[in-house]
Amino acid sequence: MQACRENVPRAKRFVVSDGWQKLLHRKLRFDWIVSNPPVHCGRLDDFRVLIELVQGAGRRLRKGGELWIVAQEHVPVGGLLADFTTVSCPVDDGRFVVWRAAGWQGPTTD
C-alpha cells in the first residue's frame, strides 16, 4: 500500500482484495484495477485467479477505467483481454510483461 500511496498520491482511495468475492456486496467502480495475480499452484501453472480477475474487471471499471496486469511472459494474458477495445504492453523486459486494457465491451453484470 505504501508504494500505491507514493506512486498515485492524488488517489482518493485504495482497495485491497484477494478477489471479487470479498467485494460482491459493494457496488464499487474503479478508475484503475492493478494486479500481479498468482499464476502457480505449486509448480504447475494455474490461471484461475487471472481468469476471474479479467472476467470481473471490465464491469467494475468506470468509463475510461483501465486494467493493469503484470505477469510472466509465458502467461497468456493477451488472449483473455478480447472484451477490451484497447490492449497494449507498455513494458516487456523478456521475463515480465505489463498489460494495459481499456474500453470494456463485454458483459456488464455478474
N, CA and C of each residue as an Amber inpcrd file, in Angstrom:
protein
   330
   0.8120000  -1.1830000   0.0000000   0.0000000   0.0000000   0.0000000
   0.8650000   1.2600000   0.0000000   1.9960000   1.1940000   0.6450000
   2.8740000   2.3620000   0.6730000   3.3140000   2.7390000  -0.7400000
   3.6340000   1.7360000  -1.5510000   4.0240000   2.0110000  -2.9360000
   2.8790000   2.6700000  -3.6970000   1.6550000   2.2300000  -3.4660000
   0.4940000   2.8500000  -4.1170000   0.3850000   4.3160000  -3.7290000
   0.4850000   4.5870000  -2.4550000   0.3740000   5.9730000  -1.9790000
   1.4770000   6.8550000  -2.5610000   2.6650000   6.3090000  -2.6740000
   3.7750000   7.0950000  -3.2140000   3.6540000   7.3170000  -4.7150000
   3.1490000   6.3210000  -5.4390000   3.0810000   6.4140000  -6.8960000
   1.8120000   7.0680000  -7.4170000   0.7550000   7.0800000  -6.6060000
  -0.5140000   7.7040000  -7.0030000  -0.9900000   8.5860000  -5.8410000
  -0.2670000   9.6600000  -5.5680000  -0.5540000  10.4530000  -4.3690000
  -1.9130000  11.1500000  -4.3670000  -2.5050000  11.3730000  -5.5390000
  -3.8000000  12.0640000  -5.5890000  -4.9900000  11.1050000  -5.5150000
  -4.7330000   9.8150000  -5.4090000  -5.8360000   8.8560000  -5.3250000
  -6.6400000   9.1040000  -4.0600000  -7.9590000   9.0340000  -4.1800000
  -8.8260000   9.2480000  -3.0270000  -8.9350000   8.0020000  -2.1580000
  -8.7840000   6.8270000  -2.7770000  -8.9630000   5.5950000  -2.0240000
  -8.2360000   4.4540000  -2.7200000  -7.7230000   3.5260000  -1.9170000
  -7.1320000   2.2820000  -2.4020000  -7.9340000   1.1450000  -1.7950000
  -8.1970000   0.1180000  -2.5840000  -8.9230000  -1.0410000  -2.0930000
  -8.0500000  -2.2660000  -2.3260000  -7.8000000  -3.0070000  -1.2700000
  -7.0290000  -4.2380000  -1.3680000  -8.0080000  -5.3940000  -1.2200000
  -7.9160000  -6.3600000  -2.1210000  -8.8120000  -7.5120000  -2.0550000
  -8.1180000  -8.7220000  -2.6410000  -8.5310000  -9.8850000  -2.1910000
  -7.9670000 -11.1140000  -2.7450000  -8.9190000 -11.7410000  -3.7570000
  -9.7040000 -10.9330000  -4.3990000 -10.6150000 -11.3980000  -5.4350000
 -11.9470000 -10.6660000  -5.3470000 -12.8270000 -10.9750000  -6.2610000
 -14.1110000 -10.2880000  -6.3420000 -15.0890000 -10.7140000  -5.2690000
 -14.9620000 -11.9200000  -4.7270000 -15.9210000 -12.4130000  -3.7310000
 -16.0490000 -11.4710000  -2.5370000 -14.9500000 -10.9190000  -2.0920000
 -14.9680000 -10.0150000  -0.9300000 -15.6510000  -8.6870000  -1.2480000
 -15.8350000  -8.3750000  -2.5240000 -16.4100000  -7.0980000  -2.9200000
 -17.8310000  -7.2240000  -3.4630000 -18.4000000  -8.4180000  -3.4620000
 -19.7170000  -8.6220000  -4.0620000 -20.7930000  -7.7320000  -3.4590000
 -20.7510000  -7.5000000  -2.1850000 -21.7730000  -6.6950000  -1.5170000
 -21.5800000  -5.1960000  -1.7160000 -20.4860000  -4.8070000  -2.3300000
 -20.1860000  -3.3890000  -2.5500000 -20.3230000  -3.0540000  -4.0330000
 -20.8810000  -1.9330000  -4.3340000 -21.0760000  -1.5170000  -5.7240000
 -19.9740000  -0.5630000  -6.1480000 -18.7530000  -0.9790000  -5.9660000
 -17.5970000  -0.1410000  -6.2740000 -17.2940000  -0.1530000  -7.7640000
 -16.8570000   0.9910000  -8.2730000 -16.3370000   1.1210000  -9.6280000
 -14.9670000   1.7710000  -9.5010000 -14.0560000   1.3710000 -10.3710000
 -12.6680000   1.7780000 -10.2290000 -12.1610000   2.5040000 -11.4660000
 -11.2530000   3.4550000 -11.2360000 -10.5310000   4.1050000 -12.3370000
  -9.4240000   3.1800000 -12.8290000  -8.7730000   2.4990000 -11.8990000
  -7.7050000   1.5530000 -12.2150000  -7.9090000   0.2910000 -11.4020000
  -7.6600000  -0.8260000 -12.0270000  -7.5090000  -2.0990000 -11.3260000
  -6.1150000  -2.5760000 -11.6820000  -5.2780000  -2.7750000 -10.6800000
  -3.8770000  -3.1270000 -10.8800000  -3.6050000  -4.4250000 -10.1480000
  -3.0150000  -5.3990000 -10.8400000  -2.7820000  -6.6900000 -10.2070000
  -1.5610000  -7.3970000 -10.7830000  -0.9210000  -8.1430000  -9.9220000
   0.1050000  -9.1000000 -10.2940000  -0.4160000 -10.4380000  -9.7660000
  -1.3770000 -11.0360000 -10.4870000  -2.0690000 -12.2050000  -9.9500000
  -1.1780000 -13.4460000  -9.8850000  -1.4170000 -14.2910000  -8.8880000
  -0.6710000 -15.5460000  -8.8270000  -1.0890000 -16.4520000  -9.9850000
  -0.1310000 -17.1110000 -10.5880000  -0.4340000 -18.0000000 -11.7170000
   0.1480000 -19.3900000 -11.5140000   0.4980000 -19.7160000 -10.2790000
   1.0430000 -21.0440000  -9.9780000   0.3340000 -21.6270000  -8.7670000
   0.1070000 -22.8940000  -8.8250000  -0.3570000 -23.6550000  -7.6730000
   0.7180000 -24.7220000  -7.4860000   1.6330000 -24.4590000  -6.5690000
   2.8090000 -25.3160000  -6.5020000   3.7030000 -24.9710000  -7.6760000
   4.0570000 -25.9650000  -8.4630000   4.9040000 -25.7190000  -9.6390000
   4.1140000 -25.6680000 -10.9440000   2.8530000 -26.0740000 -10.9100000
   2.0320000 -26.0860000 -12.1150000   1.3680000 -24.7410000 -12.3600000
   1.2490000 -24.3440000 -13.6320000   0.5110000 -23.1360000 -13.9680000
  -0.9490000 -23.3130000 -13.5820000  -1.5340000 -22.2750000 -13.0160000
  -2.9410000 -22.2750000 -12.6140000  -3.4560000 -20.8620000 -12.8620000
  -4.2350000 -20.6920000 -13.9010000  -4.6730000 -19.3690000 -14.3250000
  -6.0570000 -18.9920000 -13.7970000  -6.6030000 -19.7420000 -12.8540000
  -7.9610000 -19.4670000 -12.3610000  -8.0960000 -18.0580000 -11.7790000
  -7.1560000 -17.6210000 -10.9830000  -7.2340000 -16.2810000 -10.3830000
  -7.1630000 -15.2170000 -11.4790000  -6.2800000 -15.3940000 -12.4270000
  -6.1410000 -14.4550000 -13.5400000  -7.4370000 -14.3790000 -14.3500000
  -8.0180000 -15.5100000 -14.6670000  -9.2620000 -15.5470000 -15.4500000
 -10.3820000 -14.8450000 -14.6950000 -10.5220000 -15.1240000 -13.4040000
 -11.5550000 -14.4730000 -12.5960000 -11.3240000 -12.9630000 -12.5350000
 -10.0760000 -12.5580000 -12.3980000  -9.7380000 -11.1350000 -12.3700000
 -10.1960000 -10.4500000 -13.6440000  -9.8160000 -10.9920000 -14.7890000
 -10.1550000 -10.3710000 -16.0720000 -11.6570000 -10.3890000 -16.3070000
 -12.3230000 -11.4940000 -16.0200000 -13.7610000 -11.5880000 -16.2530000
 -14.5520000 -10.6100000 -15.3960000 -14.0580000 -10.3110000 -14.2090000
 -14.7670000  -9.3840000 -13.3350000 -14.3390000  -7.9420000 -13.4530000
 -13.1860000  -7.6910000 -14.0200000 -12.6270000  -6.3380000 -14.0310000
 -13.4210000  -5.3700000 -14.8980000 -13.7630000  -5.7720000 -16.0970000
 -14.4100000  -4.8540000 -17.0360000 -15.6670000  -4.2240000 -16.4910000
 -16.5120000  -4.9980000 -15.8740000 -17.7790000  -4.4720000 -15.3590000
 -17.5930000  -3.6340000 -14.1010000 -16.4000000  -3.6740000 -13.5290000
 -16.1290000  -2.8900000 -12.3210000 -15.3040000  -1.6340000 -12.6050000
 -14.9620000  -1.4350000 -13.8590000 -14.2230000  -0.2190000 -14.2340000
 -15.1990000   0.9070000 -14.5770000 -14.8560000   2.0950000 -14.1500000
 -15.6060000   3.2740000 -14.5640000 -15.3400000   3.5310000 -16.0420000
 -16.1740000   4.3490000 -16.6560000 -15.9250000   4.7540000 -18.0410000
 -14.5310000   5.3850000 -18.0960000 -13.7090000   4.9350000 -19.0040000
 -12.3390000   5.4120000 -19.1160000 -11.3680000   4.6940000 -18.1910000
 -11.8630000   3.7200000 -17.4000000 -11.0100000   2.9870000 -16.4740000
 -10.0800000   2.0240000 -17.1890000  -9.0390000   1.6130000 -16.4750000
  -8.0180000   0.7450000 -17.0720000  -7.6860000  -0.4200000 -16.1480000
  -7.4570000  -1.5590000 -16.7600000  -6.9640000  -2.7450000 -16.0670000
  -5.4780000  -2.8710000 -16.3730000  -4.6620000  -3.0070000 -15.3290000
  -3.2200000  -3.1980000 -15.4790000  -2.8540000  -4.5240000 -14.8370000
  -2.1650000  -5.3780000 -15.5890000  -1.7560000  -6.6910000 -15.0920000
  -0.2660000  -6.8760000 -15.3640000   0.4320000  -7.3630000 -14.3620000
   1.8430000  -7.7530000 -14.5180000   1.8850000  -9.2670000 -14.4410000
   2.5130000  -9.8920000 -15.4270000   2.6000000 -11.3560000 -15.4370000
   3.8830000 -11.7900000 -16.1420000   4.2870000 -13.0000000 -15.8510000
   5.4350000 -13.5630000 -16.5660000   5.0850000 -13.6610000 -18.0410000
   6.1180000 -13.5840000 -18.8710000   5.8970000 -13.5260000 -20.3190000
   5.1210000 -14.7300000 -20.8680000   5.2870000 -15.9070000 -20.2960000
   4.6170000 -17.1000000 -20.8360000   3.1230000 -17.1680000 -20.4990000
   2.6500000 -16.3110000 -19.6090000   1.2430000 -16.3360000 -19.1860000
   0.3890000 -15.7140000 -20.2940000  -0.6670000 -16.4040000 -20.7480000
  -1.4600000 -15.9540000 -21.9040000  -2.4650000 -14.8550000 -21.5790000
  -1.9910000 -13.7390000 -21.0390000  -2.8810000 -12.6520000 -20.6480000
  -3.5960000 -12.0600000 -21.8620000  -2.8740000 -11.8090000 -22.9310000
  -3.4570000 -11.1660000 -24.1130000  -4.7070000 -11.8530000 -24.6180000
  -4.7140000 -13.1590000 -24.6320000  -5.8800000 -13.8990000 -25.0990000
  -7.0970000 -13.7390000 -24.2160000  -6.8980000 -13.3300000 -22.9760000
  -8.0080000 -13.1410000 -22.0450000  -8.6150000 -11.7430000 -22.1250000
  -7.9850000 -10.8510000 -22.8560000  -8.4040000  -9.4500000 -22.8880000
  -9.2310000  -9.0930000 -24.1220000  -9.8120000 -10.0670000 -24.7700000
 -10.5340000  -9.8400000 -26.0210000 -11.7530000  -8.9260000 -25.8790000
 -12.3300000  -8.8130000 -24.6830000 -13.5060000  -7.9620000 -24.4900000
 -13.1550000  -6.4990000 -24.2350000 -11.8780000  -6.1530000 -24.3120000
 -11.4400000  -4.7720000 -24.1980000 -11.0950000  -4.2580000 -25.5870000
 -11.4300000  -3.0000000 -25.8500000 -11.1620000  -2.4440000 -27.1880000
  -9.7150000  -2.0100000 -27.3580000  -9.0480000  -1.6840000 -26.2570000
  -7.6680000  -1.2240000 -26.3250000  -6.8050000  -2.0800000 -25.4170000
  -5.8390000  -2.7630000 -26.0030000  -4.9230000  -3.6130000 -25.2390000
  -3.5050000  -3.2890000 -25.6920000  -2.6190000  -3.0820000 -24.7240000
  -1.2310000  -2.8130000 -25.0740000  -0.3120000  -3.4050000 -24.0170000
   0.9620000  -3.4800000 -24.3660000   2.0140000  -3.9460000 -23.4560000
   3.0540000  -2.8350000 -23.3520000   2.8590000  -1.8920000 -22.4350000
   3.8160000  -0.7910000 -22.3330000   5.2030000  -1.2110000 -21.8740000
   5.2950000  -2.3760000 -21.1970000   6.5960000  -2.8530000 -20.7260000
   6.6880000  -4.3530000 -20.9670000   7.7810000  -4.7880000 -21.5680000
   8.0750000  -6.2130000 -21.7470000   9.5910000  -6.3430000 -21.6800000
  10.0770000  -6.8830000 -20.5560000  11.5270000  -6.9740000 -20.3830000
  12.0800000  -8.3540000 -20.7460000  11.2480000  -9.1780000 -21.4140000
  11.6770000 -10.5180000 -21.7900000  11.3780000 -11.5530000 -20.7240000
  11.0490000 -11.1130000 -19.5500000  10.6820000 -12.0230000 -18.4540000
   9.2760000 -11.7230000 -17.9400000   8.9930000 -10.4330000 -17.7560000
   7.6720000 -10.0000000 -17.2970000   7.0840000  -9.0180000 -18.2990000
   5.7490000  -9.0150000 -18.3680000   5.0210000  -8.1160000 -19.2610000
   4.0110000  -7.3330000 -18.4310000   3.9240000  -6.0430000 -18.6940000
   2.8800000  -5.2140000 -18.1070000   1.8230000  -5.0190000 -19.1890000
   0.6070000  -5.4550000 -18.8960000  -0.5170000  -5.3470000 -19.8290000
  -1.4280000  -4.2060000 -19.3910000  -1.9330000  -3.4490000 -20.3510000
  -2.9170000  -2.3950000 -20.1000000  -4.1260000  -2.6650000 -20.9810000
  -5.3100000  -2.6680000 -20.3720000  -6.5290000  -2.9130000 -21.1250000
  -7.5730000  -1.8660000 -20.7360000  -8.2750000  -1.3310000 -21.7380000
  -9.3030000  -0.3260000 -21.5150000 -10.4120000  -0.5180000 -22.5320000
 -11.5510000   0.1180000 -22.2950000 -12.6540000   0.0390000 -23.2520000
 -13.4050000  -1.2720000 -23.1740000 -13.8880000  -1.6220000 -22.0090000
 -14.6130000  -2.8870000 -21.8180000 -15.8420000  -2.9470000 -22.7210000
 -16.0020000  -4.0410000 -23.4540000 -17.1430000  -4.2700000 -24.3370000
 -17.8950000  -5.5560000 -23.9940000 -17.5010000  -6.2100000 -22.9170000
 -18.1040000  -7.4780000 -22.5260000 -19.3480000  -7.2820000 -21.6870000
 -19.7930000  -8.3450000 -21.0030000 -20.9910000  -8.2730000 -20.1570000
 -20.8170000  -7.2240000 -19.0530000 -21.9170000  -6.5960000 -18.6730000
 -21.8630000  -5.5580000 -17.6530000 -22.4560000  -6.0000000 -16.3190000
 -22.8900000  -7.2280000 -16.2140000 -23.4050000  -7.7510000 -14.9410000
 -22.7680000  -9.0950000 -14.6620000 -22.7940000  -9.4850000 -13.3890000
 -22.2420000 -10.7890000 -12.9880000 -23.1210000 -11.9190000 -13.4340000
